Tab-separated table of C-alpha atoms and ligand atoms in Angstrom:
chain	number	residue	atom	x	y	z
A	1	MET	CA	5.447	-24.425	24.428
A	2	ASN	CA	4.756	-21.294	23.999
A	3	ILE	CA	4.397	-19.887	21.219
A	4	ARG	CA	4.206	-15.413	21.311
A	5	SER	CA	2.691	-14.471	17.921
A	6	LYS	CA	4.205	-12.203	15.625
A	7	LEU	CA	1.193	-11.296	14.252
A	8	PRO	CA	-1.391	-11.252	17.425
A	9	ASN	CA	-4.325	-8.718	16.157
A	10	THR	CA	-4.218	-10.394	12.879
A	11	GLY	CA	-7.007	-13.641	11.903
A	12	THR	CA	-7.581	-15.477	8.640
A	13	THR	CA	-7.162	-12.676	5.934
A	14	ILE	CA	-11.347	-11.813	4.821
A	15	PHE	CA	-10.729	-12.808	1.484
A	16	THR	CA	-10.307	-16.586	2.748
A	17	VAL	CA	-13.379	-16.072	5.214
A	18	MET	CA	-15.823	-14.702	2.831
A	19	SER	CA	-15.191	-16.837	-0.015
A	20	LYS	CA	-15.489	-19.817	2.613
A	21	MET	CA	-19.205	-18.109	3.887
A	22	ALA	CA	-19.636	-17.833	-0.232
A	23	GLN	CA	-19.106	-21.562	-1.073
A	24	GLU	CA	-21.088	-22.911	2.300
A	25	PHE	CA	-23.982	-20.706	1.719
A	26	GLU	CA	-24.234	-21.442	-2.023
A	27	ALA	CA	-23.885	-17.358	-2.282
A	28	ILE	CA	-22.443	-15.790	-6.001
A	29	ASN	CA	-19.073	-15.030	-4.862
A	30	LEU	CA	-18.051	-10.890	-5.479
A	31	SER	CA	-16.320	-10.938	-2.286
A	32	GLN	CA	-12.723	-12.555	-3.456
A	33	GLY	CA	-10.936	-10.826	-6.291
A	34	PHE	CA	-10.394	-13.323	-9.096
A	35	PRO	CA	-11.685	-13.825	-12.676
A	36	GLY	CA	-14.972	-16.113	-12.727
A	37	PHE	CA	-13.826	-17.104	-16.220
A	38	GLY	CA	-11.066	-18.882	-18.000
A	39	ALA	CA	-7.858	-17.520	-19.027
A	40	ASP	CA	-7.127	-17.730	-23.084
A	41	PRO	CA	-6.530	-21.049	-24.341
A	42	ASN	CA	-3.807	-19.944	-26.043
A	43	LEU	CA	-1.894	-18.906	-22.617
A	44	LEU	CA	-3.414	-22.161	-21.582
A	45	ASN	CA	-1.963	-24.037	-24.456
A	46	LEU	CA	1.540	-22.258	-23.929
A	47	VAL	CA	1.210	-23.835	-20.566
A	48	GLU	CA	0.957	-27.271	-21.929
A	49	LYS	CA	3.527	-26.580	-24.633
A	50	TYR	CA	6.256	-25.885	-21.903
A	51	THR	CA	5.895	-28.460	-19.577
A	52	SER	CA	5.709	-31.384	-22.469
A	53	ALA	CA	8.906	-29.974	-23.439
A	54	GLY	CA	10.473	-31.028	-20.206
A	55	TYR	CA	10.717	-27.135	-18.636
A	56	ASN	CA	10.014	-28.167	-15.352
A	57	GLN	CA	13.061	-27.636	-13.036
A	58	TYR	CA	14.010	-24.804	-10.929
A	59	ALA	CA	14.076	-21.653	-13.078
A	60	PRO	CA	16.834	-18.759	-12.441
A	61	MET	CA	16.720	-17.612	-9.465
A	62	SER	CA	15.800	-13.757	-10.405
A	63	GLY	CA	13.185	-15.499	-13.142
A	64	ILE	CA	13.592	-16.566	-17.108
A	65	GLU	CA	15.474	-14.355	-19.129
A	66	ALA	CA	12.551	-13.954	-22.171
A	67	LEU	CA	9.885	-13.339	-19.326
A	68	ARG	CA	12.528	-10.612	-17.891
A	69	MET	CA	13.586	-9.668	-20.916
A	70	ASN	CA	9.617	-9.056	-22.266
A	71	LEU	CA	8.344	-7.246	-19.116
A	72	ALA	CA	10.984	-4.771	-19.700
A	73	LYS	CA	10.064	-4.044	-23.084
A	74	LYS	CA	6.216	-3.610	-21.679
A	75	THR	CA	7.119	-1.195	-19.309
A	76	ALA	CA	9.046	0.728	-21.994
A	77	HIS	CA	5.984	0.811	-24.737
A	78	CYS	CA	3.638	1.544	-21.619
A	79	TYR	CA	5.644	3.953	-19.010
A	80	GLY	CA	8.569	4.749	-21.865
A	81	TYR	CA	11.260	3.809	-19.625
A	82	LEU	CA	13.319	0.592	-20.411
A	83	PRO	CA	14.261	-0.707	-17.609
A	84	ASP	CA	17.584	-3.067	-17.826
A	85	TYR	CA	16.314	-6.694	-17.436
A	86	GLU	CA	19.612	-8.073	-15.758
A	87	ASP	CA	19.533	-6.009	-12.997
A	88	GLU	CA	16.641	-4.321	-12.464
A	89	VAL	CA	13.712	-7.203	-13.123
A	90	THR	CA	12.993	-9.827	-10.813
A	91	ILE	CA	10.047	-12.183	-11.103
A	92	THR	CA	8.073	-13.240	-8.390
A	93	SER	CA	5.757	-16.261	-6.765
A	94	GLY	CA	3.175	-13.409	-7.011
A	95	ALA	CA	2.819	-9.488	-6.269
A	96	THR	CA	2.836	-10.849	-2.682
A	97	GLU	CA	6.008	-12.133	-2.679
A	98	ALA	CA	7.280	-8.879	-4.338
A	99	LEU	CA	5.394	-6.706	-1.625
A	100	PHE	CA	7.188	-8.495	1.448
A	101	ALA	CA	10.535	-9.083	-0.265
A	102	SER	CA	10.607	-4.912	-0.858
A	103	ILE	CA	9.270	-3.767	2.642
A	104	CYS	CA	11.752	-6.648	3.773
A	105	ALA	CA	14.673	-5.059	1.819
A	106	VAL	CA	14.280	-1.158	3.155
A	107	LEU	CA	12.360	-1.535	6.845
A	108	ARG	CA	14.754	-2.087	9.916
A	109	PRO	CA	13.271	-2.406	13.739
A	110	GLY	CA	11.373	1.045	14.747
A	111	ASP	CA	11.548	2.170	10.925
A	112	GLU	CA	8.016	4.108	10.268
A	113	ALA	CA	5.869	2.834	6.992
A	114	LEU	CA	3.565	4.973	5.929
A	115	ILE	CA	-0.170	3.183	4.584
A	116	LEU	CA	-2.764	4.912	3.054
A	117	GLU	CA	-6.014	3.002	4.137
A	118	PRO	CA	-8.233	1.639	3.082
A	119	ALA	CA	-5.299	-0.662	2.142
A	120	TYR	CA	-4.560	-3.699	0.762
A	121	ASP	CA	-3.786	-6.197	3.921
A	122	SER	CA	-0.201	-7.368	3.138
A	123	TYR	CA	1.603	-4.095	3.565
A	124	GLU	CA	0.812	-4.141	7.541
A	125	ALA	CA	1.607	-7.387	7.703
A	126	ALA	CA	4.651	-7.242	6.400
A	127	ILE	CA	5.486	-3.978	7.748
A	128	ILE	CA	5.244	-5.783	11.720
A	129	LEU	CA	7.095	-8.523	10.416
A	130	ASN	CA	10.163	-6.868	9.767
A	131	GLY	CA	10.202	-4.686	13.117
A	132	GLY	CA	8.680	-1.797	11.540
A	133	VAL	CA	6.191	0.813	12.904
A	134	PRO	CA	3.158	1.736	10.302
A	135	ILE	CA	1.564	5.487	10.211
A	136	HIS	CA	-1.863	4.754	8.972
A	137	ILE	CA	-3.384	7.727	6.489
A	138	PRO	CA	-6.592	7.951	6.029
A	139	LEU	CA	-7.541	8.755	1.919
A	140	ASN	CA	-10.365	11.607	1.808
A	141	LYS	CA	-13.589	10.397	2.578
A	142	GLU	CA	-15.622	11.623	-0.148
A	143	ASP	CA	-13.760	10.183	-3.274
A	144	PHE	CA	-11.012	8.157	-1.699
A	145	SER	CA	-7.880	10.943	-3.055
A	146	VAL	CA	-5.071	10.832	-0.779
A	147	ASP	CA	-4.729	13.964	1.910
A	148	TRP	CA	-1.356	15.205	0.903
A	149	GLU	CA	-1.395	17.626	4.030
A	150	ARG	CA	-1.466	14.552	5.900
A	151	VAL	CA	1.080	12.888	4.389
A	152	LYS	CA	3.456	15.891	4.730
A	153	SER	CA	2.665	15.974	8.338
A	154	SER	CA	3.353	12.147	9.143
A	155	ILE	CA	6.239	12.436	8.076
A	156	SER	CA	9.419	12.084	11.294
A	157	PHE	CA	12.960	11.144	11.023
A	158	LYS	CA	11.967	7.765	11.511
A	159	THR	CA	10.043	7.508	7.959
A	160	LYS	CA	11.675	5.353	5.794
A	161	LEU	CA	8.987	4.037	3.527
A	162	ILE	CA	5.778	4.758	1.560
A	163	VAL	CA	3.764	1.915	0.786
A	164	ILE	CA	1.172	3.355	-2.626
A	165	ASN	CA	-1.144	1.615	-4.225
A	166	THR	CA	-2.772	2.405	-7.925
A	167	PRO	CA	-5.164	1.543	-9.243
A	168	HIS	CA	-6.662	1.062	-5.908
A	169	ASN	CA	-7.783	-2.249	-4.036
A	170	PRO	CA	-10.260	-1.769	-2.827
A	171	THR	CA	-12.161	1.858	-3.938
A	172	GLY	CA	-10.933	2.058	-7.235
A	173	TYR	CA	-9.118	5.651	-7.324
A	174	VAL	CA	-6.444	6.222	-9.835
A	175	TRP	CA	-3.591	8.660	-9.435
A	176	SER	CA	-3.458	11.645	-11.300
A	177	GLU	CA	-0.023	13.698	-12.128
A	178	LYS	CA	-0.845	16.126	-9.807
A	179	ASP	CA	-0.651	12.786	-7.012
A	180	MET	CA	2.996	12.102	-8.347
A	181	GLN	CA	3.622	15.503	-8.163
A	182	SER	CA	2.777	16.174	-4.486
A	183	LEU	CA	5.099	12.225	-3.691
A	184	LYS	CA	7.567	13.557	-5.451
A	185	GLU	CA	7.530	16.613	-3.676
A	186	ILE	CA	7.421	15.407	-0.271
A	187	ILE	CA	9.666	12.700	-0.413
A	188	ARG	CA	12.216	14.653	-2.254
A	189	ASP	CA	15.686	14.927	-0.721
A	190	ARG	CA	14.589	12.391	2.116
A	191	ASN	CA	15.755	8.984	2.320
A	192	ILE	CA	11.965	7.530	1.840
A	193	PHE	CA	11.602	4.733	0.584
A	194	VAL	CA	8.618	3.642	-2.543
A	195	VAL	CA	6.890	0.513	-2.508
A	196	SER	CA	4.112	1.040	-5.587
A	197	ASP	CA	1.742	-1.687	-6.128
A	198	GLU	CA	0.880	-1.702	-9.276
A	199	VAL	CA	-1.183	-4.846	-9.787
A	200	TYR	CA	-4.174	-3.697	-11.542
A	201	GLU	CA	-1.926	-1.183	-14.110
A	202	HIS	CA	-4.154	-2.874	-16.807
A	203	ILE	CA	-7.365	-2.531	-15.356
A	204	ILE	CA	-8.459	0.958	-15.769
A	205	PHE	CA	-11.270	2.604	-17.388
A	206	ASP	CA	-12.643	5.782	-19.242
A	207	GLY	CA	-9.433	6.451	-21.945
A	208	ARG	CA	-7.485	6.915	-17.903
A	209	LYS	CA	-3.687	6.258	-18.187
A	210	HIS	CA	-2.156	4.451	-15.686
A	211	LEU	CA	0.583	6.585	-14.000
A	212	SER	CA	3.479	3.878	-13.059
A	213	LEU	CA	6.259	4.581	-10.708
A	214	MET	CA	8.820	3.645	-13.541
A	215	GLY	CA	7.163	6.712	-15.707
A	216	ASP	CA	9.146	8.983	-13.579
A	217	GLU	CA	13.093	9.408	-13.323
A	218	GLU	CA	12.971	11.144	-10.148
A	219	LEU	CA	10.264	8.707	-8.389
A	220	ARG	CA	11.711	5.532	-9.625
A	221	GLU	CA	15.393	6.177	-8.577
A	222	LYS	CA	13.488	5.486	-5.165
A	223	SER	CA	10.902	2.580	-6.004
A	224	PHE	CA	10.200	-1.324	-5.856
A	225	VAL	CA	7.213	-1.262	-8.355
A	226	CYS	CA	5.236	-4.714	-8.199
A	227	GLY	CA	2.896	-6.080	-10.226
A	228	SER	CA	0.974	-9.390	-11.147
A	229	PHE	CA	0.539	-11.575	-14.199
A	230	GLY	CA	-2.531	-12.906	-11.936
A	231	LYS	CA	-4.387	-10.378	-12.691
A	232	THR	CA	-3.669	-9.007	-16.215
A	233	PHE	CA	-4.165	-12.371	-17.133
A	234	HIS	CA	-7.175	-13.302	-15.693
A	235	VAL	CA	-4.601	-16.067	-14.019
A	236	THR	CA	-4.913	-15.225	-10.102
A	237	GLY	CA	-3.975	-19.074	-9.363
A	238	TRP	CA	-0.136	-19.516	-11.202
A	239	LYS	CA	0.981	-16.544	-8.373
A	240	VAL	CA	3.560	-15.048	-10.876
A	241	GLY	CA	4.255	-11.214	-10.235
A	242	TYR	CA	7.164	-9.191	-10.324
A	243	CYS	CA	9.517	-6.311	-8.923
A	244	ILE	CA	11.387	-3.411	-10.941
A	245	ALA	CA	14.093	-1.651	-9.043
A	246	PRO	CA	16.848	0.035	-9.651
A	247	LYS	CA	20.037	-2.440	-9.752
A	248	GLU	CA	21.381	-1.089	-5.473
A	249	LEU	CA	17.376	-1.697	-4.544
A	250	THR	CA	17.234	-5.112	-6.638
A	251	VAL	CA	20.464	-6.642	-5.229
A	252	GLU	CA	19.006	-6.218	-1.731
A	253	PHE	CA	15.629	-7.248	-3.013
A	254	ARG	CA	17.042	-10.515	-4.239
A	255	LYS	CA	19.318	-11.559	-0.880
A	256	ILE	CA	15.942	-11.634	0.269
A	257	HIS	CA	14.093	-13.063	-2.551
A	258	GLN	CA	16.267	-16.021	-2.974
A	259	PHE	CA	15.852	-17.616	0.447
A	260	LEU	CA	11.879	-16.522	0.911
A	261	THR	CA	10.815	-18.869	-2.413
A	262	PHE	CA	14.338	-19.003	-4.210
A	263	SER	CA	12.745	-18.735	-7.689
A	264	THR	CA	9.395	-18.803	-9.591
A	265	VAL	CA	7.236	-22.001	-10.922
A	266	THR	CA	9.127	-22.659	-14.652
A	267	PRO	CA	6.891	-23.441	-17.375
A	268	ILE	CA	4.672	-20.874	-16.638
A	269	GLN	CA	6.696	-18.345	-16.700
A	270	TYR	CA	8.602	-19.654	-20.446
A	271	ALA	CA	4.359	-19.265	-21.712
A	272	LEU	CA	3.683	-15.854	-20.198
A	273	ALA	CA	7.104	-14.554	-21.563
A	274	GLU	CA	5.799	-16.123	-25.288
A	275	TYR	CA	2.021	-15.218	-24.841
A	276	MET	CA	3.525	-11.337	-23.641
A	277	GLU	CA	5.077	-11.161	-27.346
A	278	ASN	CA	1.924	-9.782	-28.747
A	279	PRO	CA	1.316	-6.303	-26.779
A	280	LYS	CA	-2.613	-6.655	-27.821
A	281	HIS	CA	-3.044	-9.399	-24.761
A	282	TYR	CA	-2.151	-6.838	-22.112
A	283	LEU	CA	-3.750	-3.588	-24.428
A	284	ALA	CA	-7.071	-4.785	-25.043
A	285	ILE	CA	-7.792	-5.965	-20.883
A	286	PRO	CA	-9.355	-2.060	-20.222
A	287	THR	CA	-12.062	-2.720	-23.159
A	288	PHE	CA	-12.213	-6.186	-21.844
A	289	TYR	CA	-13.409	-4.791	-18.216
A	290	GLU	CA	-14.851	-1.278	-18.894
A	291	LYS	CA	-17.804	-3.492	-20.492
A	292	LYS	CA	-18.245	-5.355	-17.517
A	293	ARG	CA	-17.819	-2.821	-14.741
A	294	ASN	CA	-20.554	-0.913	-17.281
A	295	LEU	CA	-22.912	-4.156	-17.369
A	296	PHE	CA	-22.256	-4.261	-12.895
A	297	LEU	CA	-22.911	-0.309	-12.524
A	298	GLU	CA	-26.441	-0.222	-14.337
A	299	GLY	CA	-27.754	-2.957	-12.253
A	300	LEU	CA	-26.190	-1.197	-9.108
A	301	LYS	CA	-27.823	1.997	-10.513
A	302	LYS	CA	-31.663	0.164	-9.604
A	303	THR	CA	-30.887	-0.191	-5.919
A	304	GLU	CA	-30.823	2.430	-3.744
A	305	LEU	CA	-26.715	2.240	-2.621
A	306	LYS	CA	-24.742	4.845	-3.657
A	307	PHE	CA	-21.305	4.769	-5.696
A	308	SER	CA	-19.037	6.808	-8.188
A	309	ALA	CA	-18.373	4.561	-11.199
A	310	THR	CA	-14.560	3.003	-10.185
A	311	GLN	CA	-11.541	4.425	-12.457
A	312	GLY	CA	-9.696	1.528	-11.924
A	313	SER	CA	-9.434	-2.658	-10.725
A	314	PHE	CA	-11.884	-4.698	-10.657
A	315	PHE	CA	-13.253	-3.603	-7.619
A	316	GLN	CA	-16.784	-1.246	-6.934
A	317	THR	CA	-17.082	-0.077	-3.187
A	318	VAL	CA	-20.548	1.040	-2.753
A	319	SER	CA	-21.786	3.041	0.258
A	320	TYR	CA	-24.862	1.987	2.230
A	321	GLY	CA	-24.737	4.675	5.290
A	322	HIS	CA	-27.996	6.277	4.218
A	323	LEU	CA	-30.162	3.538	4.258
A	324	SER	CA	-29.257	1.126	7.541
A	325	GLN	CA	-26.976	1.897	10.595
A	326	LYS	CA	-26.140	-2.246	10.264
A	327	GLY	CA	-21.866	-2.653	10.145
A	328	ASP	CA	-20.646	-3.889	7.162
A	329	LYS	CA	-19.418	-7.011	8.855
A	330	GLN	CA	-22.599	-7.605	9.533
A	331	LEU	CA	-24.253	-6.316	6.196
A	332	ALA	CA	-21.856	-8.599	4.593
A	333	GLU	CA	-22.834	-11.764	6.211
A	334	ASP	CA	-26.569	-11.013	5.696
A	335	MET	CA	-26.072	-10.361	2.356
A	336	CYS	CA	-23.992	-13.501	1.808
A	337	LYS	CA	-27.253	-15.912	3.705
A	338	GLU	CA	-29.875	-14.220	2.533
A	339	LEU	CA	-29.561	-12.863	-0.538
A	340	LYS	CA	-26.756	-15.116	-1.897
A	341	VAL	CA	-24.617	-12.569	-2.930
A	342	ALA	CA	-20.920	-11.971	-1.195
A	343	CYS	CA	-19.077	-9.123	-0.850
A	344	ILE	CA	-16.132	-7.789	1.369
A	345	PRO	CA	-16.541	-5.730	3.987
A	346	VAL	CA	-14.331	-2.750	3.610
A	347	SER	CA	-13.299	-1.889	7.723
A	348	SER	CA	-11.454	-5.114	6.505
A	349	PHE	CA	-8.764	-3.057	4.862
A	350	TYR	CA	-8.806	-0.446	7.899
A	351	HIS	CA	-5.934	-1.803	11.209
A	352	ASP	CA	-8.474	-0.468	13.598
A	353	SER	CA	-11.828	-1.844	11.117
A	354	THR	CA	-13.108	1.668	10.707
A	355	ASP	CA	-16.444	1.191	9.628
A	356	ASN	CA	-17.682	3.805	7.057
A	357	GLN	CA	-20.387	1.603	6.245
A	358	PHE	CA	-18.934	0.287	2.752
A	359	ILE	CA	-18.793	-2.868	0.732
A	360	ARG	CA	-16.994	-4.153	-2.107
A	361	PHE	CA	-18.296	-5.948	-4.668
A	362	CYS	CA	-15.674	-8.123	-7.299
A	363	PHE	CA	-17.156	-7.759	-11.177
A	364	ALA	CA	-14.791	-9.936	-12.829
A	365	LYS	CA	-17.626	-12.339	-13.489
A	366	GLU	CA	-19.374	-14.028	-16.432
A	367	GLU	CA	-22.184	-11.275	-17.437
A	368	GLN	CA	-24.374	-13.934	-16.371
A	369	GLU	CA	-23.764	-13.991	-12.871
A	370	LEU	CA	-23.094	-10.356	-12.504
A	371	GLU	CA	-27.091	-10.338	-13.900
A	372	GLU	CA	-27.938	-12.747	-11.295
A	373	ALA	CA	-26.157	-11.528	-8.699
A	374	LEU	CA	-27.662	-7.817	-9.679
A	375	HIS	CA	-31.211	-9.158	-9.431
A	376	ARG	CA	-30.645	-10.471	-5.920
A	377	LEU	CA	-29.343	-7.446	-4.530
A	378	LEU	CA	-32.870	-5.799	-5.583
A	379	ARG	CA	-34.415	-7.253	-2.604
A	380	LEU	CA	-30.842	-5.602	-0.605
A	381	GLU	CA	-33.959	-4.017	1.755
A	382	GLU	CA	-34.793	-6.775	3.401
A	383	ILE	CA	-31.393	-6.998	4.818
A	384	LEU	CA	-30.881	-3.439	5.842
B	1	PMP	N1	-1.665	-5.949	-4.382
B	1	PMP	C1	-2.880	-6.272	-4.444
B	1	PMP	C2	-3.661	-4.706	-4.218
B	1	PMP	C3	-4.115	-6.839	-4.625
B	1	PMP	O1	-4.946	-6.809	-4.831
B	1	PMP	C4	-3.474	-7.994	-4.904
B	1	PMP	C5	-4.514	-9.369	-5.280
B	1	PMP	N2	-4.351	-10.281	-5.136
B	1	PMP	C6	-2.116	-8.704	-4.655
B	1	PMP	C7	-1.166	-7.562	-3.969
B	1	PMP	C8	-1.456	-10.100	-4.548
B	1	PMP	O2	-1.047	-9.808	-6.151
B	1	PMP	P1	-0.821	-11.739	-6.403
B	1	PMP	O3	-1.941	-12.573	-6.639
B	1	PMP	O4	-0.316	-11.991	-7.511
B	1	PMP	O5	0.238	-12.325	-5.480
B	2	LIG	N1	-6.540	-9.346	-4.069
B	2	LIG	C1	-7.412	-10.124	-3.997
B	2	LIG	C2	-8.773	-9.135	-2.552
B	2	LIG	O1	-8.764	-8.261	-3.146
B	2	LIG	C3	-7.868	-11.357	-3.189
B	2	LIG	C4	-6.037	-12.085	-2.545
B	2	LIG	C5	-5.873	-12.737	-1.242
B	2	LIG	O2	-7.253	-13.549	-1.396
B	2	LIG	N2	-5.121	-12.995	-0.644
B	2	LIG	O3	-9.717	-9.498	-3.089
């Protein structure tokens, strides 16, 4: 038997590799992005409530009504548009599924899809598995903003899709009004869809406001907006996400969703629906994470690493090229083994492993753990 790989250039994701290495070398794990603290006990109690009450069979294919309804209300509250929870909102098994099903819904073999690099790893794989051709556009080196001239010149008659991500993983860049305008102008009058990865919508700093594509009438007509309850409520392991898209797009999206997973875990949908009734639960998230970011940055200032404060997400990317010639993968490995702090080499977010000597830390951890990691990083020069 001979299997011809559909993803010949793909290995195990860097998040799995680094988390495993962190475990093996008993390092503090600031690599894979997940909170190092528990969720609100009130949310956990709600799961108990619904599992005990017998909400344990298949949920409706598109998600339970209460969760779709509350998500639609949250969207209206935050972005000024009330999606139709019957026809435009679908609950998925993580944002990963939402991203895959969105890409699958629009791409045909040979279609081109634009990806802004560095990029989260699932976009490229989803494009290739659907026969699409990824076109990679590097973000500006200085501040990771979007090079709109480059985007414009990369569009061809084959372009069917652009994947965007704000707040951005791994750089923390947050889109401005100008970015929204540029996107709008470039795809106006063209048959180009947008998959908008907004999983860090509530993790945003310094008074910034997340600009969802849901908030713009022209853009939302062409967009699949994907989100994750895992990120917002500190429960990444529950793998519950969503996709909001106009009715015609949602019809196609659901055809795929129903054969990928059919439906999403039932009692957790009920728990999330009830928990979301209180807007404080998501409105308090920026302040909660900003405190952690600030603590982490204060500590980083005592090292020689270079960085600008992340604008959103729970990641801080730092540069070390002025200190060492070492490749970022080697540095991440040495940091894990010798300093006992695990991070992610940012070259993993490029299809061709472009190494600009950046590494990414996740600061979604208890203060004590962050302080210990920062203390260990003071010995950085030993591994440069
Ligand atoms: N997009 C980005 C940018 C992410 O960082 C993640 C992280 N896990 C995901 C999508 C996937 O989210 P989920 O865990 O809900 O599938
Ligand atoms: N999104 C997380 C990160 O960027 C990881 C999720 C995963 O392991 N696939 O670190």
